[in-house]
XYZ file of C-alpha atoms in Angstrom:
754
model
C -41.521 -41.889 -54.032
C -40.155 -38.758 -53.426
C -41.389 -35.073 -53.796
C -39.862 -32.404 -55.478
C -41.092 -29.511 -53.197
C -39.043 -26.459 -53.748
C -39.680 -22.637 -54.022
C -37.233 -20.425 -55.960
C -36.232 -17.416 -52.996
C -33.907 -15.570 -54.886
C -32.201 -14.501 -58.004
C -29.079 -13.046 -58.274
C -26.537 -11.920 -61.167
C -23.032 -12.023 -61.135
C -20.420 -9.528 -62.261
C -17.176 -9.568 -63.011
C -15.427 -11.587 -65.954
C -14.155 -14.480 -64.018
C -16.800 -17.511 -64.348
C -18.336 -19.794 -61.641
C -16.018 -22.702 -61.074
C -16.814 -24.428 -58.068
C -20.001 -24.832 -54.948
C -19.894 -26.118 -52.009
C -22.544 -25.616 -49.271
C -21.388 -25.751 -45.639
C -23.550 -28.505 -43.726
C -24.036 -26.633 -40.187
C -24.188 -22.946 -41.240
C -25.754 -20.897 -43.761
C -22.895 -20.293 -45.638
C -21.629 -20.958 -49.371
C -17.802 -21.051 -50.414
C -17.784 -20.389 -54.497
C -14.607 -20.415 -56.231
C -14.026 -18.942 -60.280
C -11.623 -18.941 -62.899
C -9.227 -16.305 -61.421
C -8.149 -18.286 -58.389
C -10.750 -16.327 -56.019
C -12.548 -17.818 -53.305
C -15.340 -16.476 -51.996
C -17.720 -17.344 -48.863
C -21.060 -15.840 -49.106
C -24.294 -16.187 -46.987
C -27.884 -17.876 -48.027
C -28.426 -14.550 -49.085
C -25.731 -14.927 -51.663
C -24.350 -11.462 -49.810
C -20.019 -11.566 -49.489
C -18.740 -12.806 -45.894
C -15.214 -12.068 -46.671
C -13.061 -12.906 -50.218
C -9.699 -15.365 -50.530
C -7.507 -13.863 -53.263
C -5.787 -15.618 -56.131
C -2.231 -17.373 -55.155
C -1.150 -16.079 -58.488
C -1.035 -16.220 -62.012
C -2.024 -19.255 -63.413
C -3.464 -21.061 -60.020
C -6.414 -22.509 -60.265
C -8.944 -23.382 -56.846
C -8.786 -27.474 -58.043
C -10.779 -28.681 -54.913
C -12.666 -27.576 -51.612
C -13.978 -29.233 -48.694
C -15.483 -27.973 -45.423
C -14.327 -29.264 -41.776
C -17.445 -31.390 -40.788
C -17.767 -28.893 -37.761
C -17.900 -25.827 -40.846
C -15.365 -23.768 -38.610
C -12.306 -24.515 -41.298
C -12.662 -23.874 -45.039
C -9.740 -26.220 -46.636
C -8.956 -24.867 -50.087
C -6.764 -27.130 -52.596
C -4.491 -25.432 -55.765
C -2.653 -25.906 -59.046
C 0.748 -25.683 -57.193
C -0.024 -27.875 -55.010
C -0.745 -25.685 -51.537
C -3.515 -26.291 -49.283
C -4.801 -23.667 -47.239
C -6.604 -23.805 -44.246
C -9.107 -20.239 -43.349
C -10.856 -19.945 -40.252
C -14.517 -19.079 -41.213
C -15.290 -16.206 -38.915
C -12.638 -14.170 -39.944
C -11.368 -15.071 -43.561
C -7.638 -15.953 -42.114
C -5.099 -17.877 -43.862
C -4.448 -20.120 -40.235
C -2.299 -22.668 -41.871
C -1.163 -23.867 -45.152
C 0.903 -26.932 -46.543
C 1.847 -28.224 -49.884
C 2.094 -32.220 -49.239
C 4.497 -32.525 -52.573
C 4.694 -29.764 -55.204
C 1.851 -31.779 -56.686
C -1.431 -30.235 -58.490
C -4.246 -30.744 -56.027
C -7.274 -33.269 -57.776
C -9.737 -34.234 -54.670
C -10.114 -32.962 -51.050
C -12.507 -35.085 -48.414
C -12.535 -34.284 -45.005
C -14.383 -36.392 -42.308
C -14.915 -37.228 -38.717
C -14.689 -40.419 -37.573
C -17.278 -42.039 -35.685
C -15.563 -42.904 -32.361
C -15.547 -40.129 -29.815
C -11.822 -39.271 -28.472
C -13.137 -37.129 -25.491
C -13.033 -39.864 -23.072
C -9.676 -41.953 -24.758
C -8.047 -38.482 -24.498
C -8.401 -38.051 -20.284
C -6.934 -41.323 -20.271
C -4.543 -40.983 -22.446
C -2.426 -39.087 -20.363
C -1.938 -35.818 -22.469
C -0.052 -32.597 -21.680
C -2.404 -29.862 -20.018
C -1.636 -27.297 -22.557
C 0.117 -24.285 -21.214
C -0.663 -20.152 -21.958
C 0.828 -19.849 -25.569
C 3.432 -17.057 -25.681
C 2.291 -13.818 -26.861
C 2.404 -12.982 -30.619
C 4.935 -10.996 -32.352
C 4.449 -8.263 -34.467
C 7.180 -8.121 -36.241
C 7.079 -5.037 -37.901
C 6.441 -3.424 -34.899
C 8.309 -5.483 -32.493
C 5.226 -5.660 -30.059
C 3.746 -8.315 -28.468
C -0.492 -8.880 -28.412
C -2.636 -11.177 -26.508
C -1.696 -14.921 -26.198
C -1.206 -16.409 -29.748
C -4.096 -17.247 -31.426
C -3.506 -17.836 -34.657
C -4.888 -21.768 -34.575
C -8.212 -21.072 -33.220
C -10.042 -22.464 -35.215
C -7.537 -26.395 -34.849
C -8.333 -26.551 -31.563
C -11.543 -28.063 -29.280
C -11.957 -31.340 -31.940
C -13.675 -33.969 -29.612
C -13.621 -36.427 -32.814
C -10.851 -37.154 -34.216
C -10.866 -35.605 -38.444
C -8.949 -36.413 -40.871
C -8.111 -34.430 -44.316
C -7.489 -36.351 -46.952
C -5.865 -34.939 -50.155
C -5.489 -36.594 -53.424
C -2.957 -35.536 -55.959
C -2.136 -35.032 -59.649
C 0.794 -38.388 -59.201
C -1.443 -40.501 -57.766
C -0.733 -40.310 -53.872
C -3.235 -40.001 -51.092
C -2.432 -38.217 -48.139
C -3.635 -38.592 -45.027
C -3.985 -35.053 -42.666
C -5.419 -36.071 -38.791
C -7.081 -32.543 -37.996
C -5.369 -30.964 -41.244
C -2.708 -30.846 -39.542
C -0.581 -34.053 -39.231
C 0.108 -36.225 -41.483
C -0.574 -40.018 -40.919
C -0.872 -41.737 -43.615
C 0.740 -41.747 -47.302
C -0.824 -43.903 -49.950
C 1.315 -44.684 -52.919
C -1.649 -46.727 -55.273
C 1.151 -47.029 -58.150
C 2.808 -49.471 -55.916
C -0.110 -51.087 -54.406
C -1.522 -51.801 -57.669
C 1.234 -53.971 -58.530
C 4.062 -51.153 -58.924
C 3.082 -49.698 -62.383
C 2.603 -46.187 -63.107
C -0.317 -46.647 -64.627
C -2.052 -44.450 -62.050
C -2.861 -40.906 -62.879
C -4.765 -37.700 -60.960
C -7.161 -39.107 -58.139
C -10.560 -37.674 -59.188
C -12.076 -38.411 -56.003
C -11.478 -39.815 -52.163
C -13.794 -40.500 -49.568
C -13.580 -42.816 -46.517
C -16.385 -44.730 -44.308
C -17.708 -43.590 -40.660
C -14.218 -45.080 -38.778
C -12.142 -44.358 -41.685
C -10.725 -48.324 -42.619
C -11.871 -47.974 -45.887
C -11.684 -45.220 -48.356
C -12.790 -45.096 -52.221
C -11.626 -43.918 -54.808
C -11.944 -42.908 -58.195
C -8.605 -42.217 -60.325
C -7.477 -41.738 -64.172
C -4.933 -44.037 -65.959
C -2.067 -42.328 -67.260
C -2.573 -43.929 -70.328
C -4.383 -40.918 -72.205
C -7.159 -42.950 -72.251
C -10.803 -42.573 -71.216
C -10.394 -45.205 -68.355
C -11.041 -44.153 -64.754
C -9.957 -47.221 -62.144
C -12.160 -46.932 -59.088
C -10.640 -49.003 -55.844
C -11.425 -49.535 -52.206
C -8.679 -49.278 -50.274
C -8.281 -50.380 -46.668
C -6.314 -49.022 -43.571
C -6.807 -50.921 -40.897
C -4.126 -49.831 -38.724
C -5.870 -46.510 -38.842
C -8.952 -47.614 -37.040
C -6.731 -49.935 -34.902
C -5.139 -46.745 -33.314
C -7.626 -44.093 -33.580
C -6.562 -43.172 -30.092
C -2.865 -42.654 -30.668
C -3.320 -41.020 -33.593
C -5.451 -38.461 -31.725
C -2.568 -38.209 -29.221
C 0.226 -37.331 -32.058
C -2.026 -35.340 -33.774
C -2.829 -33.274 -30.554
C 0.900 -33.440 -29.575
C 2.102 -32.390 -33.079
C -0.453 -29.172 -33.127
C 1.166 -28.066 -30.556
C 4.541 -28.324 -31.809
C 4.023 -26.888 -35.057
C 2.311 -23.750 -33.399
C 4.916 -23.214 -30.876
C 7.795 -23.664 -34.109
C 6.126 -20.950 -35.502
C 5.994 -18.839 -32.718
C 9.779 -19.010 -32.384
C 10.128 -18.369 -36.442
C 8.240 -15.094 -35.599
C 10.432 -14.064 -32.780
C 13.386 -14.722 -34.839
C 12.533 -12.431 -37.256
C 11.779 -9.934 -34.931
C 14.944 -10.352 -33.431
C 16.578 -10.241 -36.450
C 14.545 -6.887 -37.424
C 15.403 -5.454 -33.275
C 19.142 -5.943 -34.342
C 19.122 -4.469 -38.105
C 17.665 -1.342 -36.713
C 19.963 -1.122 -34.295
C 23.338 -0.801 -35.799
C 22.625 -0.634 -39.334
C 22.901 3.561 -39.224
C 25.661 3.816 -37.351
C 27.664 0.862 -39.429
C 27.140 2.480 -42.851
C 28.612 5.634 -41.470
C 31.686 4.058 -40.143
C 31.901 1.959 -43.241
C 32.216 4.912 -45.404
C 35.378 6.202 -43.969
C 38.478 5.817 -45.356
C 41.942 6.275 -43.792
C 44.342 8.250 -45.317
C 47.239 5.870 -46.584
C 44.984 2.818 -47.396
C 47.019 0.587 -44.868
C 45.469 1.449 -41.918
C 41.486 0.936 -40.753
C 39.250 3.335 -38.676
C 39.415 0.495 -35.778
C 43.491 1.268 -36.000
C 42.806 5.104 -36.151
C 40.415 5.015 -33.454
C 42.870 2.786 -30.581
C 45.503 5.343 -31.753
C 43.689 8.129 -30.564
C 42.164 6.253 -27.438
C 46.579 5.428 -26.762
C 47.722 8.545 -27.353
C 45.059 11.265 -27.400
C 45.765 12.572 -30.841
C 43.135 12.630 -34.140
C 44.286 12.246 -37.532
C 42.636 15.063 -39.702
C 40.685 12.591 -41.746
C 39.279 11.169 -37.931
C 38.548 14.338 -36.606
C 36.752 15.131 -39.826
C 34.894 11.806 -40.328
C 34.049 12.482 -36.647
C 33.203 16.321 -36.696
C 31.730 16.352 -39.373
C 29.959 13.453 -40.679
C 28.808 11.520 -37.043
C 28.465 14.599 -34.977
C 27.696 14.418 -31.467
C 24.005 14.639 -31.802
C 23.692 11.917 -33.956
C 25.810 10.167 -31.976
C 23.517 10.142 -29.424
C 20.690 9.756 -31.249
C 21.526 6.558 -32.413
C 23.144 5.574 -29.126
C 19.013 6.128 -27.886
C 18.310 4.284 -30.326
C 20.816 1.443 -29.996
C 20.395 1.130 -26.482
C 16.261 0.563 -27.448
C 17.200 -2.045 -29.512
C 18.931 -3.810 -27.374
C 16.265 -3.056 -24.828
C 13.435 -4.686 -27.110
C 15.740 -7.974 -28.032
C 16.403 -8.761 -24.354
C 12.429 -9.132 -24.134
C 12.293 -10.935 -27.115
C 14.693 -13.440 -26.041
C 13.094 -13.575 -22.616
C 9.316 -12.894 -23.370
C 8.646 -14.667 -27.027
C 11.834 -17.512 -27.737
C 12.577 -18.912 -24.178
C 8.700 -19.105 -23.482
C 8.227 -21.109 -26.056
C 11.533 -23.303 -26.620
C 10.404 -24.208 -22.790
C 6.833 -24.557 -23.367
C 8.246 -27.093 -27.073
C 10.831 -29.093 -24.966
C 7.422 -29.534 -22.686
C 5.705 -30.904 -25.663
C 8.586 -32.950 -26.616
C 9.660 -34.823 -23.649
C 5.545 -35.700 -23.854
C 6.597 -37.287 -27.287
C 9.049 -39.083 -26.031
C 6.921 -40.576 -23.836
C 4.639 -41.407 -26.170
C 7.384 -42.823 -28.205
C 8.906 -45.088 -25.602
C 5.575 -46.944 -25.123
C 6.367 -49.108 -28.271
C 3.589 -51.837 -28.033
C 1.399 -49.141 -29.156
C 3.533 -46.732 -31.219
C 6.604 -48.344 -33.265
C 3.477 -49.610 -35.700
C 3.283 -45.987 -36.230
C 6.729 -45.601 -37.207
C 7.466 -43.383 -33.995
C 11.114 -44.000 -33.013
C 12.715 -43.327 -29.616
C 15.909 -42.097 -30.798
C 14.556 -39.437 -33.384
C 12.021 -38.279 -30.492
C 15.157 -37.631 -28.075
C 17.191 -35.840 -31.003
C 14.645 -33.676 -31.043
C 14.501 -33.080 -27.644
C 18.510 -32.489 -27.885
C 17.909 -30.354 -30.178
C 15.905 -27.904 -28.039
C 17.788 -28.087 -25.143
C 20.965 -26.978 -27.294
C 18.643 -24.544 -28.756
C 17.946 -23.670 -25.456
C 21.806 -23.535 -24.559
C 22.429 -21.188 -27.445
C 19.742 -18.853 -26.466
C 21.439 -18.256 -23.015
C 24.371 -17.889 -24.670
C 23.319 -15.071 -26.743
C 21.687 -13.046 -23.652
C 24.964 -13.481 -22.400
C 26.552 -11.982 -25.534
C 23.777 -8.706 -25.193
C 24.546 -8.039 -21.956
C 28.476 -7.827 -22.999
C 27.619 -5.808 -25.799
C 25.894 -3.297 -24.076
C 28.222 -2.554 -21.352
C 31.052 -2.314 -24.257
C 28.668 0.232 -26.407
C 27.768 1.973 -23.715
C 31.345 2.505 -23.097
C 32.304 3.145 -26.180
C 29.759 5.280 -26.530
C 30.051 7.785 -24.020
C 34.037 7.415 -25.046
C 33.525 8.472 -28.549
C 30.428 11.490 -27.598
C 33.238 12.822 -25.268
C 35.889 12.880 -28.235
C 33.993 14.712 -30.679
C 33.100 17.384 -27.800
C 36.630 18.150 -27.169
C 37.358 18.122 -31.129
C 34.502 20.475 -30.753
C 35.547 22.925 -28.531
C 32.357 21.733 -26.739
C 32.019 21.861 -22.961
C 32.163 18.475 -21.838
C 29.594 17.522 -19.234
C 31.522 16.892 -15.653
C 29.466 13.633 -15.327
C 31.176 12.360 -18.135
C 34.520 14.364 -18.079
C 36.379 10.985 -16.049
C 36.954 7.790 -17.251
C 38.290 4.972 -14.809
C 41.529 2.903 -16.492
C 38.631 -0.195 -16.318
C 36.384 1.927 -19.024
C 40.013 2.200 -21.364
C 40.844 -1.436 -21.049
C 36.666 -2.247 -21.907
C 37.104 0.038 -25.213
C 40.470 -1.275 -26.286
C 39.323 -4.512 -25.659
C 36.109 -4.002 -28.265
C 38.062 -2.176 -31.061
C 40.578 -5.107 -31.016
C 38.116 -7.798 -31.117
C 34.674 -6.570 -31.710
C 34.916 -3.449 -33.838
C 35.676 -5.107 -36.870
C 35.232 -8.568 -38.735
C 36.896 -9.237 -42.121
C 37.560 -5.872 -42.750
C 33.742 -4.938 -42.318
C 32.464 -2.360 -39.401
C 30.562 -4.885 -37.005
C 30.388 -3.068 -33.937
C 29.212 -5.996 -32.224
C 28.420 -10.207 -31.880
C 25.439 -10.312 -31.792
C 24.158 -10.073 -35.728
C 26.845 -13.249 -36.251
C 23.997 -15.218 -34.267
C 20.960 -14.565 -36.333
C 22.704 -15.521 -39.590
C 22.919 -19.494 -40.660
C 26.554 -19.137 -40.720
C 29.111 -20.656 -38.334
C 30.081 -18.083 -36.090
C 32.802 -15.956 -36.500
C 33.859 -14.980 -33.440
C 33.085 -18.522 -30.875
C 32.704 -16.845 -27.071
C 34.596 -18.189 -24.886
C 33.844 -21.481 -22.747
C 34.386 -19.512 -19.541
C 31.501 -17.134 -20.419
C 29.337 -20.106 -21.873
C 26.624 -21.138 -19.527
C 26.232 -24.561 -20.686
C 30.384 -24.794 -20.489
C 30.083 -23.129 -17.362
C 27.391 -25.754 -15.686
C 29.498 -28.514 -16.826
C 32.527 -27.011 -15.386
C 30.698 -26.491 -12.230
C 29.245 -30.064 -11.719
C 32.423 -32.684 -13.305
C 30.395 -35.648 -12.481
C 27.783 -33.945 -15.951
C 31.189 -35.283 -17.682
C 30.741 -38.692 -17.143
C 27.195 -38.966 -18.564
C 26.423 -40.469 -22.212
C 26.351 -38.679 -24.833
C 22.861 -39.684 -25.657
C 21.741 -37.996 -22.348
C 22.916 -34.690 -23.304
C 22.113 -31.317 -24.572
C 25.068 -30.562 -27.238
C 25.061 -27.193 -28.373
C 27.918 -26.574 -30.838
C 30.508 -24.001 -29.869
C 30.397 -22.798 -33.311
C 26.790 -22.969 -34.078
C 24.772 -19.684 -33.901
C 21.366 -19.426 -33.066
C 19.828 -19.689 -36.162
C 22.390 -23.071 -36.904
C 21.066 -24.580 -33.671
C 16.805 -23.599 -34.737
C 17.349 -25.655 -38.465
C 18.799 -28.480 -36.784
C 15.349 -28.264 -34.222
C 13.347 -27.637 -37.382
C 15.022 -30.830 -38.854
C 14.696 -32.666 -35.635
C 10.961 -32.469 -34.912
C 10.263 -32.911 -38.596
C 12.394 -37.068 -38.992
C 10.418 -37.220 -35.449
C 7.239 -37.175 -37.447
C 8.189 -37.854 -41.547
C 8.264 -41.811 -40.598
C 4.630 -42.255 -39.466
C 2.584 -41.570 -43.111
C 4.349 -44.421 -45.313
C 4.374 -46.910 -41.904
C 0.321 -46.652 -41.925
C 0.166 -46.212 -45.664
C 2.256 -49.848 -45.974
C 0.011 -51.700 -43.595
C -2.835 -50.873 -46.221
C -4.501 -53.206 -48.905
C -6.316 -52.946 -52.385
C -8.942 -55.346 -51.803
C -10.831 -53.879 -55.063
C -10.137 -52.528 -58.198
C -12.192 -52.124 -61.528
C -12.134 -50.154 -64.838
C -14.295 -48.305 -66.096
C -14.628 -46.268 -69.517
C -16.064 -43.056 -70.106
C -17.031 -41.157 -73.119
C -15.100 -38.639 -73.269
C -11.830 -37.318 -74.109
C -9.057 -38.100 -71.663
C -7.761 -34.363 -71.154
C -11.417 -34.137 -70.019
C -11.901 -36.351 -67.126
C -11.368 -33.614 -64.597
C -14.894 -32.035 -65.853
C -16.652 -35.425 -65.025
C -19.083 -34.593 -62.808
C -18.508 -36.868 -59.518
C -20.483 -36.755 -56.404
C -20.146 -38.433 -52.727
C -21.998 -39.831 -49.846
C -21.462 -41.883 -46.624
C -23.960 -43.576 -45.503
C -23.091 -44.870 -41.527
C -26.795 -45.957 -40.162
C -26.610 -48.781 -37.457
C -28.335 -50.719 -40.243
C -26.887 -49.304 -43.842
C -23.350 -48.383 -43.567
C -21.926 -48.258 -47.237
C -20.139 -45.249 -49.462
C -22.032 -44.137 -52.454
C -20.356 -42.619 -55.672
C -22.203 -41.230 -58.594
C -20.504 -40.218 -61.832
C -21.638 -38.827 -65.281
C -20.482 -40.754 -68.351
C -19.112 -38.011 -70.311
C -18.796 -34.521 -69.682
C -21.350 -32.539 -72.576
C -23.425 -35.350 -73.715
C -24.105 -37.508 -70.431
C -27.044 -39.479 -71.315
C -26.721 -41.424 -67.734
C -24.651 -42.028 -64.500
C -22.888 -44.630 -62.654
C -23.659 -45.615 -58.754
C -21.752 -47.646 -57.240
C -22.116 -48.803 -54.042
C -19.024 -49.521 -51.477
C -20.213 -51.693 -48.342
C -18.623 -51.088 -44.928
C -20.408 -53.237 -42.792
C -18.162 -56.363 -41.618
C -20.278 -59.425 -43.324
C -20.734 -57.524 -46.820
C -17.340 -55.947 -46.817
C -15.346 -56.164 -50.251
C -18.752 -56.210 -51.707
C -19.279 -53.825 -54.137
C -22.618 -53.567 -56.444
C -23.279 -50.822 -59.621
C -25.771 -50.249 -62.530
C -25.520 -47.115 -65.022
C -28.747 -45.531 -64.983
C -29.539 -43.857 -68.957
C -32.264 -41.153 -69.145
C -34.569 -42.017 -71.970
C -38.238 -40.899 -72.718
C -40.878 -39.751 -70.096
C -44.021 -39.814 -70.029
C -44.256 -37.455 -67.027
C -41.148 -35.189 -68.202
C -41.106 -32.604 -70.906
C -40.540 -34.175 -74.652
C -37.031 -33.802 -75.395
C -33.956 -35.768 -75.501
C -32.209 -35.274 -72.026
C -28.599 -34.349 -71.058
C -27.388 -34.295 -67.298
C -26.072 -31.210 -66.258
C -24.698 -32.097 -62.707
C -26.129 -34.564 -60.474
C -25.162 -34.984 -56.567
C -26.111 -36.497 -53.127
C -29.034 -34.084 -51.379
C -28.977 -36.344 -48.533
C -29.287 -40.591 -47.306
C -33.272 -41.534 -49.174
C -32.320 -38.714 -52.060
C -30.150 -38.032 -55.066
C -30.966 -35.180 -57.616
C -30.031 -34.632 -61.077
C -29.935 -31.339 -62.860
C -31.193 -32.267 -66.672
C -30.612 -29.827 -70.020
C -32.975 -30.513 -72.730
C -31.711 -30.616 -76.289
C -32.773 -27.299 -78.492
C -34.644 -26.026 -75.427
C -34.276 -23.055 -73.081
C -35.596 -25.043 -70.177
C -33.805 -27.392 -67.656
C -35.395 -29.935 -65.250
C -34.818 -30.402 -61.444
C -35.079 -34.295 -60.666
C -35.306 -35.694 -57.368
C -34.454 -39.694 -57.346
C -35.151 -42.128 -54.868
C -32.311 -43.684 -53.425
C -33.558 -46.935 -52.053
C -34.894 -47.569 -55.579
C -32.043 -46.695 -57.061
C -30.053 -48.851 -54.467
C -32.479 -52.044 -55.332
C -31.479 -52.090 -58.722
C -27.927 -52.162 -58.113
C -26.117 -55.838 -58.574
C -22.489 -56.930 -58.233
C -20.008 -56.207 -60.253
C -18.100 -59.097 -62.138
C -15.512 -58.361 -64.706
C -16.393 -54.849 -64.958
C -20.184 -54.965 -66.048
C -22.670 -53.272 -65.116
C -26.329 -53.227 -65.407
C -28.074 -50.921 -67.281
C -31.532 -49.466 -66.162
C -33.889 -46.952 -67.242
C -34.270 -44.349 -64.692
C -37.314 -42.751 -65.905
C -39.854 -45.449 -64.465
C -38.572 -44.447 -61.082
C -39.802 -40.867 -61.966
C -43.549 -38.974 -61.386
C -44.860 -36.158 -61.629
C -44.583 -34.242 -58.492
C -40.838 -35.677 -58.321
C -39.455 -33.164 -60.808
C -39.453 -29.262 -61.340
C -38.780 -27.551 -64.577
C -37.058 -24.685 -64.521
C -38.263 -22.125 -67.209
C -35.933 -20.063 -69.528
C -33.486 -21.193 -67.699
C -30.423 -23.344 -68.650
C -28.847 -24.373 -65.925
C -25.205 -26.352 -65.188
C -24.067 -26.103 -61.975
C -25.821 -27.612 -58.674
C -25.219 -26.724 -55.234
C -27.249 -28.331 -52.441
C -27.413 -28.398 -48.451
C -29.634 -30.994 -46.835
C -29.382 -29.348 -43.455
C -30.055 -26.192 -44.549
C -32.471 -27.350 -47.073
C -31.453 -24.972 -49.525
C -30.281 -25.094 -53.508
C -28.402 -23.134 -55.380
C -28.685 -23.538 -59.587
C -26.390 -21.832 -62.052
C -26.786 -20.596 -65.616
C -25.164 -21.909 -68.461
C -23.263 -18.458 -68.477
C -22.450 -18.712 -64.812
C -23.671 -14.897 -64.736
C -26.673 -15.891 -62.646
C -27.947 -17.753 -59.829
C -30.961 -19.047 -58.575
C -32.041 -19.868 -55.086
C -34.239 -22.185 -53.768
C -35.704 -22.902 -50.140
C -36.684 -27.132 -50.458
C -39.161 -29.323 -48.789
C -41.583 -26.109 -48.561
C -44.966 -27.243 -47.580
C -47.170 -26.527 -50.566
C -50.192 -24.019 -49.772
C -51.047 -22.553 -53.190
C -51.550 -24.693 -56.164
C -48.254 -25.518 -58.053
C -48.970 -23.740 -60.936
C -50.112 -20.477 -59.891
C -46.559 -20.746 -57.467
C -44.917 -21.504 -60.994
C -47.067 -18.799 -63.216
C -45.948 -15.966 -60.077
C -42.460 -16.660 -60.463
C -42.764 -16.415 -64.242
C -43.911 -13.070 -63.725
C -41.523 -12.144 -61.415
C -39.027 -13.471 -63.760
C -40.587 -11.375 -66.574
C -41.253 -8.270 -64.450
C -37.323 -7.873 -63.697
C -36.071 -8.603 -67.236
C -38.444 -5.546 -68.226
C -37.509 -3.578 -65.448
C -33.261 -4.087 -66.274
C -34.458 -3.030 -69.875
C -36.312 0.289 -68.488
C -33.851 1.132 -65.922
C -31.180 -0.097 -66.335
C -28.967 -2.584 -64.465
C -30.389 -1.929 -61.232
C -29.797 -4.804 -59.665
C -26.646 -5.548 -60.936
C -25.611 -1.984 -58.891
C -27.285 -2.989 -55.741
C -25.362 -6.751 -55.137
C -22.536 -5.152 -55.908
C -21.417 -5.553 -52.496
C -22.758 -9.267 -52.740
C -21.618 -10.283 -56.136
C -18.687 -12.358 -56.988
C -15.768 -9.840 -58.642
C -12.604 -10.590 -60.275
C-alpha cells in the first residue's frame, strides 16, 4: 500500500486581485510556473520567491496552457489568441513566438523521443554550425556579441516534439518547439464530420508513434471523445526529422537576423536624409512652374540665384546647418555600409550555406520525399537567396555612388552659401573641376527629385517593398556585369542561375526569399499527418454543462519502462460535484497495441477517512506508482489529500467494450497511512513534482498556498506533528490580527501581483 508521508514546509498569502489558474512544477528544477486570470505568468522557486514575470499579452487574452520542455530549459505558454511563446527559463526572455493558425490554444504537451539522436546526427552529414552574425540593436545601430537569441533552443541530443491542441480540433507537432513537422486534422480522420471540437488533452508515448487525445464534441453536449492516433512515419523518420529540425532552426534564426538588420538599415537611411529632405520640401518656387532642382540647375549653369532661392539657402538651410547635415549623412552612410557587410551579406551567406544543405537532403528522395520535402521548392529558396545576394551587391554599388554624388553636391552647395553670404571660402574648396560640375548636373537631373518629391538619393527605394522607381543600368549592376564578362553563363538553364529582377527592390527580394523558404517546409506537416491513422475512438458523457468542459480536471502520465509501456489518462466526471474519476490505460507495446482499458473509480464511505460526502477537487499522477487526489468534504472546512496505488487501480481496469466502463469503489484501497487531512483549509488546486518531492496546494479562494515536502521520514508521532502545524497556523492568524498583515508585506516581492 501507499503511505502519505508529507510535511508542511511553508505557507504563503497571494496578493492582488487576479486568481491563480494554472500551476506546473518543473521535473528537473525547484521551479514552478504559475498563471493567473489576468494573463500573466510567473516563475517561482520552491520558497515561492519570484524569479521573473511574463506580462499579459493584451486585453482579454488568457493563458490557456503551460508546458515545460523536457530538460526544463524552455517554458512554452499558450494563449487564447492562438500564440505560443517559448520563454528562456534563465532570463525570462521570449526566444521564439508563433501562431499555428489563429485559433485558441487548448492543450500543450512536450516530450522527448526515447531514442538518442547524437550518434545518428554524427553520421547524418549535417553541416557544422557557422558563427552567427553579430546581433543588431536597431534603435542604436550598434552590434553586440554573436547572436544568442535561441541559446535555449540548442544542444538537444534527443528529438523533442511540442504537441499543440487547438480549439478547432487540429493538432500540430513542432520538433524542438520550432519546426512544424506534423498536422493532424481530427475531423477528417474521424470520418469527415465537423463534430470534433476543442482538444482538451494530447500526450504521446515514448517514441511518438502514438498520441492519446481527449477532445470535445461540437454538438453542444457534455460528450467527449477519447482516441488514439498512430503516427508511424514519425517513428520511421526520427533521424530525418531531427536533421530537418536542425536546419530549420538555423535558417529561421538567420532570417530573423536579416529582418533586424534591414530594420536597422532603414533607420540609418532615415536618419541620414529626413532632416535635409524636410527642409528641401519647404522650398517653393516663385512662379509655381519650376522646381528646386531646376533653380539649382540654373544656379550651377549660370551662377545666378533668384531671390527665393538665395533666401532659402542663406536663411533656411544655412552653411552651419548644411555642414551638420553633411556630417550626419556621412556617418549614416558609413553605418549602412557596415550593416550591409557585417550583417546582411554575412547572414545571407550563411543562409545560402544551410539552404544548400537542405537541397542536398531533398535530393535523397528515398528518405525525404515521404516527408513532403521537394527538391524544386528547396532549389527555389536557394535561388531566391542568390538573388537577394545580387541585389545586396547592387545596393552597395548605389550607396558608393550616392556617397560620391552627395559629397560633391554638398561641397558645391556649401561654397555657394558662403559666396551668397559674403563669407570667406576656404582655399581647398575654392576650385572645382569640370568632372565635379558633371556630377552635380547628373545628380540634379536624375537623383534629386522623384515624382515631384525631393529625393536626394536612390537608396530609399531599395528599402521599400515596392518596385524601384529608378532602375540601375545593367552596366553598373554586378550580376549583369558578371554575365556580360562570362558569355558562357548565358547558355546555362534558367534553373541553374540566380535570377535577380532589375525592377525589384531589396525589400521585395527579401519578401520573395521569405516566401520561398516557407514554401520549402510547408508541405511537411500535412505529408506526415496524412499517414496517421485512428485505431481507437470512444465517446464518454460527463456530468457537467457543455460550456464547462474546459474546467474538467485532466491528468496524464506516460510510462516507458521495459516491461510496461503505456499512457495513462485520468479525468473527473464533473466540474464541481465530481464523486469519482475515470482512468484510461492506452497500451504502447506492440503485442498489446490498440488495447485500451478503463474504469470509473468512485469515492463512497470509508472507515479510515473522516465522515462526510467526498468530492474531487483535483487529481494528478505523482509518479509511475502513485496517483494523488485532492478531496473536499461537504459542509466542512477541511480537505483530504489521498495517495492511491496505481498498481492496484490498474488491476481493476477492464477492456473498453462499446463504451461500457467498469465501476470500482476506490475506498477499499485507502488505509490510515495513505491520506492526510488538511485542517481548516478548503483546497481546490494541486501541483506536484515527484522528482523534487514537493507539493503545492491552493485554497479555494486562490489567495493562500501551502507548500509540502513529500516522502519525508517520520521522526515524531504523526498526531504531534499535525498538532504543531495547527498551532503554528493558529499563531500566525493571531499575529496577523494584532500586528497587521506583516506576512503579506514581507512577501510582496514573492507574491503574485496583477
